PDB file of C-alpha atoms in Angstrom:
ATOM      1  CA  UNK V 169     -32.461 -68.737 -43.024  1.00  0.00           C
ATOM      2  CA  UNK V 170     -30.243 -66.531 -45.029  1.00  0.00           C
ATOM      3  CA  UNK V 171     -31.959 -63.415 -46.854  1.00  0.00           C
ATOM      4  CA  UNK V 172     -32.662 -64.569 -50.524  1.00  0.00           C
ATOM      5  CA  UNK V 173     -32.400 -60.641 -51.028  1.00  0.00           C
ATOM      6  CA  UNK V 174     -28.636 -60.681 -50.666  1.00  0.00           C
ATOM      7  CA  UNK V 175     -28.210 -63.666 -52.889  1.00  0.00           C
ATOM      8  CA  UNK V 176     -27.594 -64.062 -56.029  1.00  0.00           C
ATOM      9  CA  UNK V 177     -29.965 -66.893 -57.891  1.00  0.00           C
ATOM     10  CA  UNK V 178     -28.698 -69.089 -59.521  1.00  0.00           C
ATOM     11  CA  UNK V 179     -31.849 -70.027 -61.804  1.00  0.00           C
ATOM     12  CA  UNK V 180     -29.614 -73.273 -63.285  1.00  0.00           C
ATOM     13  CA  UNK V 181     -29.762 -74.744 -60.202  1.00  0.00           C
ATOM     14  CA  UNK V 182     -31.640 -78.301 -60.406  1.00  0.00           C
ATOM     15  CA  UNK V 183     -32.562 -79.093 -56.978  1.00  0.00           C
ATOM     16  CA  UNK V 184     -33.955 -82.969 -57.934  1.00  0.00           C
ATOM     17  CA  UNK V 185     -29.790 -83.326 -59.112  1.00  0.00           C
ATOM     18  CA  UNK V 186     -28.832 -83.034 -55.252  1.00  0.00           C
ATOM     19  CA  UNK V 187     -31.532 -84.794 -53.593  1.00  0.00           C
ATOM     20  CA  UNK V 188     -30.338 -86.782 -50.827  1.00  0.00           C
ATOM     21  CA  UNK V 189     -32.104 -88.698 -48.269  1.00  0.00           C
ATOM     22  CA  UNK V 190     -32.766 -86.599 -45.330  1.00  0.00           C
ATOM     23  CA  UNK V 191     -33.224 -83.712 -47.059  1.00  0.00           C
ATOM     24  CA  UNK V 192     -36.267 -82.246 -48.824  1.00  0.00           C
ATOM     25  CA  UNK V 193     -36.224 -79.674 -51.472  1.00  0.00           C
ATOM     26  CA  UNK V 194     -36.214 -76.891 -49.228  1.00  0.00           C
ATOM     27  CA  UNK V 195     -33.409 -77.843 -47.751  1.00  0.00           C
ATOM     28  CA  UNK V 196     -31.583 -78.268 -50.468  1.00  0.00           C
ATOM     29  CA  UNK V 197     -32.481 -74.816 -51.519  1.00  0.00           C
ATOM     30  CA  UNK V 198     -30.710 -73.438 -48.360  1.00  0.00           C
ATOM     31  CA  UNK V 199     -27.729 -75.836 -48.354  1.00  0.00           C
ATOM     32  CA  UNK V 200     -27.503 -74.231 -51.475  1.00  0.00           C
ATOM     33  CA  UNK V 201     -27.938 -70.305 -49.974  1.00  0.00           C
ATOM     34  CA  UNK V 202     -25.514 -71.363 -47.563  1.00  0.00           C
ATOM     35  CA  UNK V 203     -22.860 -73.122 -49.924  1.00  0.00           C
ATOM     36  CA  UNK V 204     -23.363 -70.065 -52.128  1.00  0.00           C
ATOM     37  CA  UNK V 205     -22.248 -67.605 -49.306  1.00  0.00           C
ATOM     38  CA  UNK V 206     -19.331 -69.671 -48.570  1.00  0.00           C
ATOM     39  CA  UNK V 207     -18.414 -69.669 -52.081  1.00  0.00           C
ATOM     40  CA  UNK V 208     -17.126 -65.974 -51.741  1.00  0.00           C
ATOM     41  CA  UNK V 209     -15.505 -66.046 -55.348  1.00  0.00           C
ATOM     42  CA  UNK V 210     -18.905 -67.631 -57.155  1.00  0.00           C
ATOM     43  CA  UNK V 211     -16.258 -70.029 -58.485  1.00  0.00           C
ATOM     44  CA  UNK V 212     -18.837 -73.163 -57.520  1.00  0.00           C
ATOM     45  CA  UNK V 213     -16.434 -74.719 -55.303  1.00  0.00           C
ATOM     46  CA  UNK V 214     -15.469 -73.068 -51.904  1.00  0.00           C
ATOM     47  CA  UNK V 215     -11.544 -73.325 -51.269  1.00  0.00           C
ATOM     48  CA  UNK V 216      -9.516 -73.491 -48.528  1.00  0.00           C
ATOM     49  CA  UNK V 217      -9.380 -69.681 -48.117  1.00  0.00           C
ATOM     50  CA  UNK V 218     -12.969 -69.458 -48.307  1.00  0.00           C
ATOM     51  CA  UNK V 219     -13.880 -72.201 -45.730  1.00  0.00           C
ATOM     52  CA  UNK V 220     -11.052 -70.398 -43.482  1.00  0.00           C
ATOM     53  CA  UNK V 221     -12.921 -67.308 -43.739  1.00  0.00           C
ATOM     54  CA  UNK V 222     -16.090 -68.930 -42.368  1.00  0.00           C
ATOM     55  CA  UNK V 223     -14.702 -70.439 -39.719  1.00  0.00           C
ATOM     56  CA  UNK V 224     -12.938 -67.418 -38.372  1.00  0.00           C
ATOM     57  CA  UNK V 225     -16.172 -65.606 -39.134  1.00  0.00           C
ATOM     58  CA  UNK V 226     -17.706 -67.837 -36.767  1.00  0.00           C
ATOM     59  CA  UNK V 227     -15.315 -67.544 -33.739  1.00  0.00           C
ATOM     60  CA  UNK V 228     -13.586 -70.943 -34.712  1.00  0.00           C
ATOM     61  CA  UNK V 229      -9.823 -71.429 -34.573  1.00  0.00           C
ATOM     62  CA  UNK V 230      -8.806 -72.596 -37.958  1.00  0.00           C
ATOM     63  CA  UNK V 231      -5.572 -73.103 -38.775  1.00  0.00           C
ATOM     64  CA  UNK V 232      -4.713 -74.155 -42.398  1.00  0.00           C
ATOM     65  CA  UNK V 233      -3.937 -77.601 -40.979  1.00  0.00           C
ATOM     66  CA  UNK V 234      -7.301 -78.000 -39.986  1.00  0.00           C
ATOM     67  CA  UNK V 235      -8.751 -76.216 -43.235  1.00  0.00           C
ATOM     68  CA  UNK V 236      -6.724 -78.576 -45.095  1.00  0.00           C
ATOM     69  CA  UNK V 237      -7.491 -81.910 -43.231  1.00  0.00           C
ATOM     70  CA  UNK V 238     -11.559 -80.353 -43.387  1.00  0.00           C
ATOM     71  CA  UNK V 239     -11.347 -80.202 -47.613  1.00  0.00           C
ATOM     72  CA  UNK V 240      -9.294 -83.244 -47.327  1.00  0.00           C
ATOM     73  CA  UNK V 241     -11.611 -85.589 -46.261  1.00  0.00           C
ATOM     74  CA  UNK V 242     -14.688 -84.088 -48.390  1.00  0.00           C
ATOM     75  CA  UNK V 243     -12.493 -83.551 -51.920  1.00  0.00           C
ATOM     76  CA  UNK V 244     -13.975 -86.800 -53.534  1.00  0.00           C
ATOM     77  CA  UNK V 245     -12.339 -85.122 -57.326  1.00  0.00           C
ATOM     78  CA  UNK V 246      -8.916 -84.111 -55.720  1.00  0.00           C
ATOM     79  CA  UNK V 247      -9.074 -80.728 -56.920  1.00  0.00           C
ATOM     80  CA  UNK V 248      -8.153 -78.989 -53.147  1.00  0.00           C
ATOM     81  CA  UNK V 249     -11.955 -77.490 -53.363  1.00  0.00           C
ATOM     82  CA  UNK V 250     -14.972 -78.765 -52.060  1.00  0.00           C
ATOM     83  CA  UNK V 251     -18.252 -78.417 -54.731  1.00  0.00           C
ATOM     84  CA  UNK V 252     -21.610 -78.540 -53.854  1.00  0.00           C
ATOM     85  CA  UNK V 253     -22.046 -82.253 -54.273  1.00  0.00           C
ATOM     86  CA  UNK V 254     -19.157 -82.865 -52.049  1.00  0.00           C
ATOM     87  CA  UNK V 255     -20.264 -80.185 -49.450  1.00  0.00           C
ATOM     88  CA  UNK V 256     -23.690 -81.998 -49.355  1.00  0.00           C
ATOM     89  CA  UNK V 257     -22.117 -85.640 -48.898  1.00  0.00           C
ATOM     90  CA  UNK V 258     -20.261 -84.342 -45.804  1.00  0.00           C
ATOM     91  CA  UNK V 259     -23.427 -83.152 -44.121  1.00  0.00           C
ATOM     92  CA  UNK V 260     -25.360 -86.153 -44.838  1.00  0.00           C
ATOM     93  CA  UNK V 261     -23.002 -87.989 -43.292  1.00  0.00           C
ATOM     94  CA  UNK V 262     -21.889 -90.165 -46.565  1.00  0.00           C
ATOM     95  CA  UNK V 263     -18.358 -89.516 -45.995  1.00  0.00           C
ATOM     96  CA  UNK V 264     -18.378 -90.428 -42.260  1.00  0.00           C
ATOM     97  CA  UNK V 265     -19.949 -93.738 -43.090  1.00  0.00           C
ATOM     98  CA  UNK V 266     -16.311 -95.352 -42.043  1.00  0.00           C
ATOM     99  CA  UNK V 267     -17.362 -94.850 -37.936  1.00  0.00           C
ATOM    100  CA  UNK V 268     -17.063 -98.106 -36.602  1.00  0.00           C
ATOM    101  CA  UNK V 269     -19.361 -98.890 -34.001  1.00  0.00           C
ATOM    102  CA  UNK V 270     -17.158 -97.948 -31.107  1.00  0.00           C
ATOM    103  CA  UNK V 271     -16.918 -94.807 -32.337  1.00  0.00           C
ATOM    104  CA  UNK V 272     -20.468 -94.224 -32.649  1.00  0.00           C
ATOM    105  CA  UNK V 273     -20.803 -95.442 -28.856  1.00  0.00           C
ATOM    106  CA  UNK V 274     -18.154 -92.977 -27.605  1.00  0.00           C
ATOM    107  CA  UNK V 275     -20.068 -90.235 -29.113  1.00  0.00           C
ATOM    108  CA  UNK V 276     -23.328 -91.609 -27.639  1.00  0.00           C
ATOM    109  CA  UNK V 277     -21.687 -92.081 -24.062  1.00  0.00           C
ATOM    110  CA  UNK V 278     -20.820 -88.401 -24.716  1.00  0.00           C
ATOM    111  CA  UNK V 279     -24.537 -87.228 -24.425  1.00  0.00           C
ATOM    112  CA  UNK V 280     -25.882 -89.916 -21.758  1.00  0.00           C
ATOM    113  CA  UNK V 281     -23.822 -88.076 -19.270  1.00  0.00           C
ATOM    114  CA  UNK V 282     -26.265 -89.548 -16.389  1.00  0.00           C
ATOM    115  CA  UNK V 283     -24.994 -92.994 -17.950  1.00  0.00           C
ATOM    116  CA  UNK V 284     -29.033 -94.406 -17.949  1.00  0.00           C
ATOM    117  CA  UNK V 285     -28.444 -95.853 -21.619  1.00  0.00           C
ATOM    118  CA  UNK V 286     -30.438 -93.062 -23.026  1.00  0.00           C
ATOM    119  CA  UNK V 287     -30.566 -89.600 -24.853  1.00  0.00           C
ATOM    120  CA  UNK V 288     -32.932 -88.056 -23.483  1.00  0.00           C
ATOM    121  CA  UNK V 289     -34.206 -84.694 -23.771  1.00  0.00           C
ATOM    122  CA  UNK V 290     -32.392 -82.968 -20.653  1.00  0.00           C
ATOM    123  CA  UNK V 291     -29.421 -84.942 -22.164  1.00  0.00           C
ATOM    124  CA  UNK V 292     -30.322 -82.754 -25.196  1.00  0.00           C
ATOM    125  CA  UNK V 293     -30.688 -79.400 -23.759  1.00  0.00           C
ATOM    126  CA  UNK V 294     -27.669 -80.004 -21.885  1.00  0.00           C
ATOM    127  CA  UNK V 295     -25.480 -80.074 -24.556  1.00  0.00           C
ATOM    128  CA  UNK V 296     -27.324 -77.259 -26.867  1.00  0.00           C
ATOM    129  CA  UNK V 297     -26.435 -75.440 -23.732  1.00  0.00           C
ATOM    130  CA  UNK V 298     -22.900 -76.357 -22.958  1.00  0.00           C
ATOM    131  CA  UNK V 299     -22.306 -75.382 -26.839  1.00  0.00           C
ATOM    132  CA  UNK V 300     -24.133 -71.904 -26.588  1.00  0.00           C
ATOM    133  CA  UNK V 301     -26.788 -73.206 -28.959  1.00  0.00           C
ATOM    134  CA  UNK V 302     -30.273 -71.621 -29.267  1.00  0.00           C
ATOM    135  CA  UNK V 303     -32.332 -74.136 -29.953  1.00  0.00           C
ATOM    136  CA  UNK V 304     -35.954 -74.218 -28.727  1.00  0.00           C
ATOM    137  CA  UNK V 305     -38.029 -76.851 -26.419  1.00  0.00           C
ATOM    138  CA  UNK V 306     -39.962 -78.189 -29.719  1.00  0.00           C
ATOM    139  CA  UNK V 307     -36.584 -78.383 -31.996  1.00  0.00           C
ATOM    140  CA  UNK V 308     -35.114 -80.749 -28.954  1.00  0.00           C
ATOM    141  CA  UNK V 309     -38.221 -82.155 -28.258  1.00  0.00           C
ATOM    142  CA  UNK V 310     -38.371 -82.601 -32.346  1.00  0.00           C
ATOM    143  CA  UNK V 311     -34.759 -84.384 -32.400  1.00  0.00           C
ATOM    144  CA  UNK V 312     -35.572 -86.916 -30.439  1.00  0.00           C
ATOM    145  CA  UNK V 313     -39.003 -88.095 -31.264  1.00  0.00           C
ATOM    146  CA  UNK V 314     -36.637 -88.237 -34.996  1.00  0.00           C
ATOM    147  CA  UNK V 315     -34.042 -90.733 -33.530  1.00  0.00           C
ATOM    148  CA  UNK V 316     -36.545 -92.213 -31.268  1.00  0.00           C
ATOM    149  CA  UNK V 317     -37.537 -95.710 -32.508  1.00  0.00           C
ATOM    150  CA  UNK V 318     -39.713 -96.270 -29.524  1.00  0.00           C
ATOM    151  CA  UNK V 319     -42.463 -94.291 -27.566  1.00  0.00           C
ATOM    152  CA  UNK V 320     -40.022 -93.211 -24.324  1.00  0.00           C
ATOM    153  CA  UNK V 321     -39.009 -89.879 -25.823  1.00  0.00           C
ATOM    154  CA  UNK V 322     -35.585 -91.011 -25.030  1.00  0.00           C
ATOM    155  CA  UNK V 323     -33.033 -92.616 -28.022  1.00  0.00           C
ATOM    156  CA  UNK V 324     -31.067 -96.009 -27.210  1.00  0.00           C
ATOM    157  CA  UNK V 325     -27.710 -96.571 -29.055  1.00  0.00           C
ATOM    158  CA  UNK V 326     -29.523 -99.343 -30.789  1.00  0.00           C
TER     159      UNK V 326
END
């Protein structure tokens, strides 16, 4: 979580205006934290220089093709920023919504690299390794009892 001590607060911000499903308040809160740090300029919209800078901050290459093509796809209002609203829709996934099934399966194939049809939780803590991620045995083990619509601690593509 990012120290409320080094933040600014914003005490106009109306949580229940950016509720989305998937996320509670709380998360909302530190979408909001994190939005807020991104927003360098307190301008309420983070800009292509801005998302740049957070990229590079975080080892990523980011060209300003890429910036560009990022705020592209999340600038619902066309004004070459992306707002809160729009930086929630892209990580609830409403702007990706356009994945066709065969694109979904590609990604799926991606984790079920012992091709049984499953994710399952080695699958998992594969790929948090492979990407340098720290995530713990209950966050994994949390993931997929989340996608899991059955008992088998494994997900199907279904």
């Amino acid at each position: 979580a990012i120290s409320r001590n080094k933040m600014k607060i914003n005490y106009k911000f109306n949580v229940s205006k950016y509720l989305r499903s998937g996320f509670s308040e709380e998360d909302i809160i530190e979408l909001k934290e994190l939005f807020d740090v991104l927003d360098e300029d307190g301008s309420g919209a983070v800009s292509k220089t801005e998302l740049k800078n957070a990229l590079v901050t975080v080892g990523l290459d980011a060209s300003t093709e890429i910036v560009g093509k990022i705020i592209a796809q999340v600038d619902v209002d066309a004004n070459g920023e992306m707002d809160f609203d729009e930086f929630l829709d892209m990580l609830s996934g409403q702007l990706f919504k356009h994945n066709t099934r065969g694109d979904l399966k590609k990604v799926f194939t991606l984790f079920d690299e012992d091709k049984t049809n499953y994710i399952t939780l080695d699958n998992l803590r594969r790929i948090a390794h492979e990407l340098e991620e720290e995530v713990t045995e209950e966050e994994l083990s949390e993931m997929i009892e989340c996608a899991s619509s059955n008992a088998t601690g494994s997900v199907t593509f279904e």
